[in-house]
Coordinates of N, CA and C and ligand atoms in Angstrom, one line a residue:
M503 N 0.7 -1.2 0.0 CA 0.0 0.1 0.0 C 0.9 1.2 0.0
A504 N 0.5 2.3 -0.8 CA 1.3 3.5 -0.8 C 1.4 4.1 0.4
G505 N 2.5 4.6 0.7 CA 2.7 5.5 2.1 C 2.1 6.8 2.0
R506 N 1.5 7.2 3.2 CA 0.7 8.4 2.9 C 1.7 9.7 3.4
I507 N 1.8 10.7 2.4 CA 2.9 11.6 2.7 C 2.0 13.1 2.8
V508 N 2.6 13.7 3.9 CA 1.9 15.1 4.1 C 3.2 16.1 3.8
V509 N 3.1 17.1 3.0 CA 4.1 17.8 2.7 C 3.9 19.4 3.3
L510 N 4.8 20.0 4.1 CA 4.7 21.4 4.5 C 5.6 22.3 3.8
I511 N 4.9 23.4 3.2 CA 5.9 24.3 2.4 C 5.5 25.7 2.9
S512 N 6.4 26.7 2.3 CA 6.1 28.2 2.4 C 6.3 28.7 1.3
G513 N 6.9 28.4 0.1 CA 7.2 28.8 -1.0 C 6.8 28.4 -2.4
S514 N 7.5 28.3 -3.3 CA 7.2 27.8 -4.7 C 6.7 26.5 -4.9
G515 N 7.2 25.6 -4.0 CA 6.8 24.1 -3.9 C 7.3 23.3 -5.0
S516 N 8.4 23.7 -5.4 CA 9.0 22.8 -6.5 C 9.4 21.5 -6.1
N517 N 9.9 21.4 -4.7 CA 10.3 20.0 -4.3 C 9.0 19.2 -4.0
M518 N 8.0 19.9 -3.6 CA 6.7 19.1 -3.4 C 6.2 18.6 -4.6
A519 N 6.4 19.3 -5.7 CA 5.8 18.8 -7.1 C 6.6 17.9 -7.6
A520 N 8.2 17.8 -7.3 CA 8.9 16.7 -7.8 C 8.7 15.5 -7.1
L521 N 8.5 15.7 -5.8 CA 8.1 14.5 -5.0 C 6.8 13.9 -5.4
A522 N 5.8 14.7 -5.7 CA 4.6 14.1 -6.2 C 4.6 13.3 -7.5
E523 N 5.4 14.0 -8.3 CA 5.8 13.4 -9.7 C 6.5 12.0 -9.5
A524 N 7.5 12.0 -8.5 CA 8.4 10.8 -8.3 C 7.2 9.7 -7.8
C525 N 6.3 10.1 -7.0 CA 5.4 8.9 -6.5 C 4.6 8.5 -7.7
R526 N 4.1 9.7 -8.7 CA 3.4 9.0 -9.6 C 4.1 8.1 -10.6
R527 N 5.4 8.5 -10.8 CA 6.2 7.6 -11.6 C 6.4 6.1 -10.9
G528 N 6.4 6.0 -9.7 CA 6.4 4.7 -8.9 C 7.9 4.7 -8.3
D529 N 8.5 5.9 -8.5 CA 9.9 5.9 -7.9 C 9.9 6.0 -6.2
V530 N 8.9 6.5 -5.8 CA 8.6 6.4 -4.2 C 7.3 5.7 -4.1
P531 N 7.4 4.7 -2.9 CA 6.1 4.0 -2.8 C 5.2 4.8 -1.9
G532 N 4.8 5.9 -2.3 CA 3.9 6.7 -1.6 C 3.0 7.6 -2.5
E533 N 2.4 8.5 -1.7 CA 1.4 9.4 -2.2 C 1.4 10.8 -1.5
V534 N 1.4 11.8 -2.2 CA 1.3 13.1 -1.5 C -0.3 13.4 -1.3
V535 N -0.7 13.2 -0.1 CA -2.2 13.2 0.3 C -2.5 14.5 0.5
A536 N -1.7 15.5 1.1 CA -2.0 16.7 1.4 C -0.8 17.6 1.5
V537 N -1.1 18.8 1.2 CA 0.1 19.8 1.5 C -0.5 21.1 2.4
F538 N 0.3 21.5 3.3 CA 0.0 22.5 4.3 C 1.1 23.6 4.0
A539 N 0.6 24.8 4.2 CA 1.4 26.0 4.3 C 1.0 26.9 5.3
D540 N 2.0 27.8 5.8 CA 2.0 28.7 6.8 C 1.5 30.0 6.3
R541 N 1.4 30.2 5.0 CA 1.1 31.5 4.3 C 0.5 31.2 3.0
A542 N -0.3 32.2 2.3 CA -0.5 32.0 0.9 C 0.9 31.8 0.1
C543 N 0.9 30.9 -0.8 CA 2.2 30.7 -1.6 C 1.9 30.2 -2.9
E544 N 3.0 30.2 -3.8 CA 2.8 29.7 -5.0 C 2.5 28.0 -4.9
G545 N 3.1 27.6 -4.0 CA 3.2 26.0 -3.9 C 1.8 25.4 -3.6
I546 N 0.9 26.2 -3.1 CA -0.4 25.9 -2.7 C -1.2 25.9 -4.0
S547 N -1.1 26.8 -4.9 CA -1.8 26.6 -6.1 C -1.2 25.5 -7.2
R548 N -0.1 25.3 -6.8 CA 0.7 24.2 -7.6 C 0.0 22.8 -7.1
A549 N -0.1 22.7 -5.9 CA -0.5 21.4 -5.2 C -2.0 21.1 -5.7
E550 N -2.9 22.3 -5.7 CA -4.3 22.3 -6.3 C -4.2 21.8 -7.6
G551 N -3.3 22.4 -8.5 CA -3.1 22.0 -9.9 C -2.8 20.5 -10.1
L552 N -2.2 19.9 -9.0 CA -1.8 18.5 -9.2 C -2.9 17.6 -8.4
G553 N -4.1 18.2 -8.0 CA -5.2 17.6 -7.5 C -4.8 17.0 -6.0
I554 N -4.1 17.8 -5.5 CA -3.6 17.4 -4.0 C -4.5 18.3 -3.0
D555 N -5.0 17.7 -2.0 CA -5.6 18.6 -0.8 C -4.6 19.7 -0.4
A556 N -4.9 21.0 -0.5 CA -3.9 22.0 0.0 C -4.6 22.9 1.0
H557 N -4.0 23.1 2.1 CA -4.4 24.0 3.2 C -3.4 25.1 3.6
V558 N -3.9 26.3 4.0 CA -3.0 27.2 4.6 C -3.5 27.4 6.0
L559 N -2.6 27.5 7.0 CA -2.7 27.6 8.3 C -2.0 28.9 8.6
V560 N -2.5 30.3 8.5 CA -1.7 31.3 8.6 C -1.3 31.6 10.0
F561 N 0.1 31.6 10.1 CA 0.7 31.6 11.5 C 0.2 32.9 12.3
K562 N 0.1 34.0 11.6 CA -0.3 35.1 12.4 C -1.9 35.0 13.0
D563 N -2.7 34.2 12.4 CA -4.0 34.0 12.7 C -4.1 33.4 14.1
Y564 N -2.9 32.9 14.6 CA -3.0 32.1 16.0 C -2.4 32.9 17.1
A565 N -2.8 32.8 18.2 CA -2.4 33.5 19.4 C -0.9 33.3 19.9
S566 N -0.5 32.1 19.5 CA 0.9 31.6 19.9 C 1.4 30.5 18.9
R567 N 2.7 30.3 18.8 CA 3.3 29.3 18.2 C 2.8 28.0 18.5
E568 N 2.6 27.9 19.8 CA 2.0 26.6 20.3 C 0.6 26.4 19.8
D569 N -0.2 27.4 19.8 CA -1.6 27.2 19.3 C -1.5 26.9 17.8
W570 N -0.7 27.6 17.1 CA -0.6 27.2 15.6 C -0.2 25.8 15.6
S571 N 0.9 25.4 16.3 CA 1.4 24.0 16.1 C 0.5 23.1 16.5
E572 N -0.4 23.3 17.3 CA -1.4 22.2 17.7 C -2.5 22.2 16.8
A573 N -2.9 23.4 16.0 CA -3.9 23.2 15.0 C -3.2 22.7 13.7
L574 N -2.0 22.8 13.6 CA -1.4 22.1 12.4 C -1.1 20.8 12.6
R575 N -0.9 20.3 13.8 CA -0.8 18.8 14.1 C -2.1 18.2 14.1
D576 N -3.2 18.9 14.5 CA -4.6 18.2 14.5 C -5.1 17.9 13.0
Q577 N -4.7 19.0 12.1 CA -5.1 19.0 10.8 C -4.3 18.0 9.9
V578 N -3.0 17.8 10.3 CA -2.2 16.8 9.6 C -2.5 15.5 9.9
L579 N -2.8 15.3 11.3 CA -3.2 14.0 11.8 C -4.5 13.4 11.0
K580 N -5.3 14.3 10.6 CA -6.6 13.8 9.8 C -6.1 12.9 8.8
Y581 N -4.9 13.3 8.0 CA -4.6 12.6 6.8 C -3.7 11.3 7.2
E582 N -3.7 11.0 8.5 CA -2.8 9.7 8.9 C -1.4 9.5 8.1
P583 N -0.8 10.5 8.2 CA 0.5 10.4 7.5 C 1.5 9.3 8.0
D584 N 2.1 8.7 6.9 CA 3.4 7.8 7.3 C 4.6 8.6 7.4
L585 N 4.5 9.6 6.7 CA 5.7 10.6 6.5 C 5.3 12.0 6.5
V586 N 5.9 12.9 7.2 CA 5.6 14.4 7.1 C 6.9 15.1 6.5
V587 N 6.7 15.6 5.3 CA 7.9 16.2 4.8 C 7.9 17.8 4.8
S588 N 9.0 18.3 5.4 CA 9.1 19.8 5.5 C 10.1 20.2 4.2
A589 N 9.5 20.7 3.3 CA 10.3 21.1 2.1 C 10.0 22.5 1.7
G590 N 10.9 23.3 2.5 CA 10.8 24.8 2.2 C 9.9 25.4 3.1
F591 N 9.7 24.7 4.4 CA 8.8 25.2 5.3 C 9.4 26.2 6.2
M592 N 9.1 27.4 6.1 CA 9.9 28.4 6.8 C 9.4 28.9 8.2
R593 N 8.9 27.9 9.0 CA 8.5 28.1 10.3 C 8.8 27.1 11.3
I594 N 9.2 27.5 12.5 CA 9.5 26.4 13.5 C 8.4 26.0 14.3
V595 N 8.2 24.5 14.2 CA 7.1 24.0 14.8 C 7.3 23.6 16.2
S596 N 6.4 23.7 17.2 CA 6.7 23.4 18.5 C 6.9 21.9 18.9
P597 N 7.3 21.5 19.9 CA 7.4 20.1 20.2 C 6.1 19.3 20.3
V598 N 5.1 19.9 20.5 CA 3.7 19.4 20.2 C 3.5 18.8 18.9
F599 N 4.0 19.5 18.0 CA 4.1 18.9 16.5 C 4.8 17.7 16.3
V600 N 6.2 18.0 16.8 CA 7.2 16.9 16.4 C 6.8 15.6 17.3
D601 N 6.3 15.7 18.5 CA 5.9 14.4 19.3 C 4.7 13.7 18.7
A602 N 4.0 14.4 17.8 CA 3.0 13.5 17.2 C 3.3 12.7 16.1
F603 N 4.6 12.8 15.5 CA 5.2 12.1 14.5 C 6.7 11.8 14.6
P604 N 6.8 10.8 15.7 CA 8.0 10.5 16.2 C 9.0 10.0 15.1
N605 N 10.1 10.5 14.7 CA 11.1 10.1 13.7 C 10.4 9.9 12.3
R606 N 9.3 10.6 12.3 CA 8.5 10.5 10.9 C 8.4 11.6 10.2
I607 N 9.1 13.0 10.6 CA 9.2 14.2 9.9 C 10.4 14.3 9.4
I608 N 10.6 14.6 8.1 CA 12.0 15.0 7.6 C 12.0 16.4 7.1
N609 N 13.2 17.0 7.0 CA 13.5 18.4 6.8 C 14.4 18.4 5.6
L610 N 14.1 19.4 4.4 CA 15.0 19.6 3.5 C 15.7 20.9 3.9
H611 N 17.1 20.9 3.8 CA 17.8 22.2 3.9 C 18.9 22.4 3.0
P612 N 18.9 23.7 2.5 CA 19.8 23.9 1.2 C 21.2 24.2 1.5
A613 N 21.9 23.4 2.5 CA 23.3 23.4 2.7 C 23.8 22.1 3.4
L614 N 25.0 22.0 3.6 CA 25.5 20.8 4.1 C 25.5 20.9 5.6
L615 N 24.5 20.4 6.4 CA 24.5 20.7 7.8 C 25.6 19.8 8.4
P616 N 26.2 20.2 9.5 CA 25.7 21.4 10.3 C 26.2 22.8 9.9
S617 N 26.8 22.8 8.7 CA 27.2 24.0 8.3 C 26.0 25.0 7.8
F618 N 25.9 26.2 8.1 CA 25.0 27.1 7.4 C 23.4 26.5 7.8
A619 N 23.1 26.4 9.1 CA 21.9 26.2 9.5 C 21.1 27.5 9.5
G620 N 19.9 27.4 9.7 CA 19.0 28.6 9.7 C 18.3 29.0 8.2
P621 N 17.7 30.1 8.4 CA 16.8 30.5 7.3 C 17.4 30.9 5.9
H622 N 18.9 31.0 6.1 CA 19.4 31.6 4.7 C 20.7 30.8 4.5
G623 N 20.5 29.4 4.4 CA 21.6 28.5 4.1 C 22.3 28.8 2.9
V624 N 21.6 29.1 1.9 CA 22.3 29.5 0.3 C 23.3 30.8 0.7
R625 N 22.6 31.7 1.1 CA 23.3 32.9 1.2 C 24.6 32.9 2.1
D626 N 24.3 32.3 3.1 CA 25.3 32.2 4.3 C 26.6 31.5 3.6
A627 N 26.3 30.4 2.9 CA 27.5 29.5 2.3 C 28.1 30.4 1.4
L628 N 27.5 31.2 0.5 CA 28.2 32.2 -0.6 C 28.9 33.3 0.2
E629 N 28.4 33.9 1.2 CA 29.1 35.0 1.9 C 30.3 34.5 2.7
H630 N 30.2 33.2 3.1 CA 31.3 32.8 3.8 C 32.4 32.5 2.9
G631 N 32.1 32.3 1.6 CA 33.3 32.0 0.7 C 33.5 30.5 0.6
A632 N 32.4 29.7 1.0 CA 32.5 28.2 0.8 C 32.8 28.0 -0.7
K633 N 33.4 26.9 -1.0 CA 33.7 26.5 -2.3 C 32.7 25.2 -2.7
V634 N 32.2 24.7 -1.8 CA 31.2 23.5 -1.9 C 30.2 23.8 -0.9
T635 N 28.9 23.5 -1.4 CA 27.9 23.5 -0.5 C 26.9 22.4 -0.8
G636 N 25.5 22.5 -0.5 CA 24.8 21.4 -0.9 C 23.4 21.4 -0.4
T637 N 22.9 20.2 -0.2 CA 21.7 20.0 0.5 C 21.6 18.8 1.5
T638 N 20.8 19.0 2.5 CA 20.7 17.9 3.4 C 19.2 17.6 3.8
V639 N 19.0 16.3 3.7 CA 17.7 15.8 4.3 C 17.9 15.1 5.7
H640 N 17.3 15.7 6.8 CA 17.4 15.1 8.0 C 16.3 14.9 8.7
I641 N 16.2 14.0 9.7 CA 15.1 13.8 10.5 C 14.9 15.0 11.5
V642 N 13.6 15.2 11.8 CA 13.3 16.5 12.4 C 13.4 16.2 14.0
D643 N 14.0 16.8 14.8 CA 14.0 16.8 16.3 C 13.6 18.1 16.8
Y644 N 13.8 18.5 18.1 CA 13.3 19.6 18.7 C 14.1 21.0 18.4
E645 N 15.4 20.7 17.8 CA 16.2 21.8 17.3 C 16.1 22.1 15.9
V646 N 16.2 23.3 15.5 CA 16.2 23.6 14.2 C 17.3 23.2 13.4
D647 N 17.2 22.5 12.4 CA 18.2 22.0 11.4 C 19.1 21.3 12.2
H648 N 18.6 20.4 13.0 CA 19.8 19.6 13.9 C 19.8 18.1 14.0
G649 N 18.4 17.4 13.7 CA 18.5 16.1 13.8 C 19.1 15.2 12.9
P650 N 19.2 13.9 13.3 CA 20.0 13.0 12.5 C 19.9 13.1 10.9
I651 N 21.0 13.2 10.3 CA 21.2 13.4 9.0 C 20.9 12.1 8.1
L652 N 20.1 12.2 7.2 CA 19.6 11.0 6.4 C 20.4 11.0 5.2
L653 N 20.3 12.2 4.4 CA 21.1 12.1 3.0 C 21.7 13.5 2.9
Q654 N 22.7 13.6 2.0 CA 23.3 14.9 1.7 C 23.9 14.8 0.3
A655 N 24.0 15.8 -0.5 CA 24.5 15.8 -1.7 C 25.2 17.3 -1.7
A656 N 26.5 17.2 -2.5 CA 27.3 18.3 -2.6 C 27.0 19.1 -3.9
V657 N 27.1 20.4 -3.9 CA 26.9 21.3 -5.0 C 28.1 22.1 -5.1
P658 N 28.9 22.3 -6.1 CA 30.1 23.2 -6.1 C 29.6 24.7 -6.2
I659 N 30.1 25.6 -5.6 CA 29.9 27.0 -5.8 C 30.8 27.5 -6.9
E660 N 30.1 28.0 -7.9 CA 31.0 28.7 -9.1 C 31.3 30.1 -8.8
K661 N 32.3 30.7 -9.4 CA 32.7 31.9 -9.1 C 32.0 33.0 -9.4
D662 N 31.2 32.8 -10.4 CA 30.0 34.0 -10.7 C 28.6 33.6 -10.0
D663 N 28.4 32.7 -9.1 CA 27.2 32.5 -8.5 C 26.8 33.6 -7.8
D664 N 25.4 33.9 -7.9 CA 24.8 34.6 -6.9 C 23.9 33.7 -6.1
E665 N 23.0 34.3 -5.1 CA 22.1 33.5 -4.3 C 21.2 32.7 -5.2
A666 N 20.5 33.5 -6.2 CA 19.4 32.8 -7.0 C 20.1 31.8 -8.0
S667 N 21.4 31.8 -8.5 CA 21.8 30.8 -9.3 C 22.2 29.6 -8.6
L668 N 22.9 29.9 -7.6 CA 23.3 28.8 -6.6 C 22.0 28.1 -6.1
H669 N 21.1 28.9 -5.7 CA 19.9 28.1 -5.0 C 19.3 27.3 -6.1
E670 N 19.2 27.8 -7.3 CA 18.7 26.9 -8.7 C 19.3 25.6 -8.7
R671 N 20.6 25.6 -8.6 CA 21.4 24.3 -8.8 C 21.1 23.4 -7.6
I672 N 21.0 24.1 -6.4 CA 20.9 23.3 -5.2 C 19.4 22.5 -5.4
K673 N 18.4 23.4 -5.7 CA 17.1 22.7 -5.9 C 17.0 21.6 -7.0
E674 N 17.7 21.9 -8.1 CA 17.9 20.7 -9.0 C 18.3 19.4 -8.4
R675 N 19.2 19.5 -7.5 CA 19.8 18.4 -6.8 C 18.6 17.8 -5.7
E676 N 18.1 18.9 -5.1 CA 17.1 18.5 -4.2 C 16.0 17.7 -4.8
H677 N 15.6 18.0 -5.9 CA 14.5 17.3 -6.5 C 14.7 15.9 -6.8
R678 N 16.1 15.4 -6.7 CA 16.3 13.9 -6.8 C 16.5 13.4 -5.5
L679 N 17.2 14.2 -4.6 CA 17.6 13.8 -3.2 C 16.3 13.6 -2.5
L680 N 15.1 14.5 -2.4 CA 14.2 14.5 -1.4 C 13.4 13.0 -1.8
P681 N 13.0 12.8 -3.1 CA 12.3 11.4 -3.4 C 13.0 10.3 -2.9
L682 N 14.3 10.4 -3.0 CA 15.1 9.2 -2.5 C 15.1 8.9 -0.9
A683 N 15.1 10.1 -0.3 CA 14.9 10.1 1.1 C 13.5 9.5 1.5
C684 N 12.4 9.9 0.9 CA 11.1 9.4 1.1 C 11.1 8.2 0.8
R685 N 11.6 7.6 -0.2 CA 11.6 6.2 -0.6 C 12.3 5.4 0.5
L686 N 13.3 5.8 1.1 CA 14.2 5.0 2.1 C 13.3 5.0 3.4
M687 N 12.6 6.2 3.8 CA 11.7 6.2 4.8 C 10.6 5.3 4.8
L688 N 9.9 5.5 3.6 CA 8.8 4.7 3.5 C 9.0 3.1 3.3
E689 N 10.1 2.9 2.8 CA 10.5 1.2 2.7 C 11.0 0.7 4.2
G690 N 10.9 1.7 5.1 CA 11.3 1.3 6.5 C 12.7 0.9 6.6
R691 N 13.7 1.5 5.7 CA 15.1 1.1 5.6 C 15.9 2.2 6.6
V692 N 15.2 3.1 7.3 CA 16.0 4.1 8.1 C 15.9 3.7 9.6
R693 N 17.0 3.5 10.3 CA 17.0 3.2 11.8 C 17.7 4.4 12.3
V694 N 17.1 5.0 13.6 CA 17.8 6.2 14.0 C 18.4 5.6 15.4
E695 N 19.7 5.9 15.6 CA 20.3 5.5 16.8 C 21.1 6.6 17.3
G696 N 20.6 7.3 18.3 CA 21.3 8.5 18.8 C 21.0 9.6 17.8
H697 N 22.1 10.2 17.4 CA 22.2 11.3 16.5 C 22.5 10.9 15.0
K698 N 22.4 9.5 14.8 CA 22.8 8.9 13.6 C 21.7 8.2 12.8
T699 N 21.8 8.1 11.5 CA 20.7 7.1 10.9 C 21.6 6.2 10.2
L700 N 21.1 4.9 10.5 CA 21.6 3.8 9.9 C 20.6 3.4 8.6
I701 N 21.1 3.3 7.4 CA 20.3 3.1 6.2 C 20.6 1.5 5.8
E702 N 19.6 0.7 5.7 CA 19.6 -0.6 5.2 C 19.8 -0.6 3.8
E703 N 20.7 -1.5 3.3 CA 20.9 -1.7 1.8 C 19.8 -2.3 1.3
A704 N 19.4 -2.1 0.1 CA 18.1 -2.7 -0.5 C 18.5 -4.1 -0.8
Ligands
GAR936 C1 14.5 24.5 -0.7 O1 15.9 24.7 -1.3 C2 14.8 24.0 0.7 O2 15.7 23.4 0.7 C3 14.7 25.5 1.2 O3 13.7 26.0 0.7 C4 13.6 25.7 -0.6 C5 12.2 25.4 -1.2 O4 12.1 25.5 -2.4 N1 14.5 25.0 2.6 C6 14.7 26.1 3.5 O5 15.5 27.1 3.3 C7 14.6 25.8 4.9 N2 15.3 26.5 6.1 P1 10.8 25.0 -3.1 O6 9.6 25.8 -2.5 O7 10.8 25.4 -4.5 O8 10.6 23.5 -2.9

């Protein structure tokens, strides 16, 4: 049976769309059953165009991060997800959300963690003068951009790169890395031991 995937987004949703397409092709044994955003964004109309249930829970409409996280948790739980994927979701969720999906939330970050954590991973790597950056998929714990690393891919920084050109190349890489991470998770091949993940060979 196809694993049920819920995707959290805040932006263009290109990774969500790449994941939905990988599921459709049969590269991932799952289905994107719903998309949630914390703001109106391009990714929501993209999800609707793909025939996926899409919801916006505007962060500022709630009295606190806790209230918003609880509302998001309750809405996501209705979809009974096997996997929750944060793909360009630019909000920090409270532990009440994380606790509802233990070791079943993964986050995509546009840098090689633990370098350049935080909301400006691409810009920070560029400004630091790094020669290589990349992308990370990790399991979500209570700390931002911190949980056990599942997969990483390197992307060289070219000398005439700006934030947009570099981010575009990182995203191209992410569009393949994220589906692979979802496949490993849904096939039950990922074991978490402390801060490490162990991936079972196929
Ligand atoms: C992706 O590059 C993802 O790694 C990044 O946002 C982009 C979303 O693109 N995530 C973060 O910066 C999280 N801190 P998309 O909306 O086109 O999938």
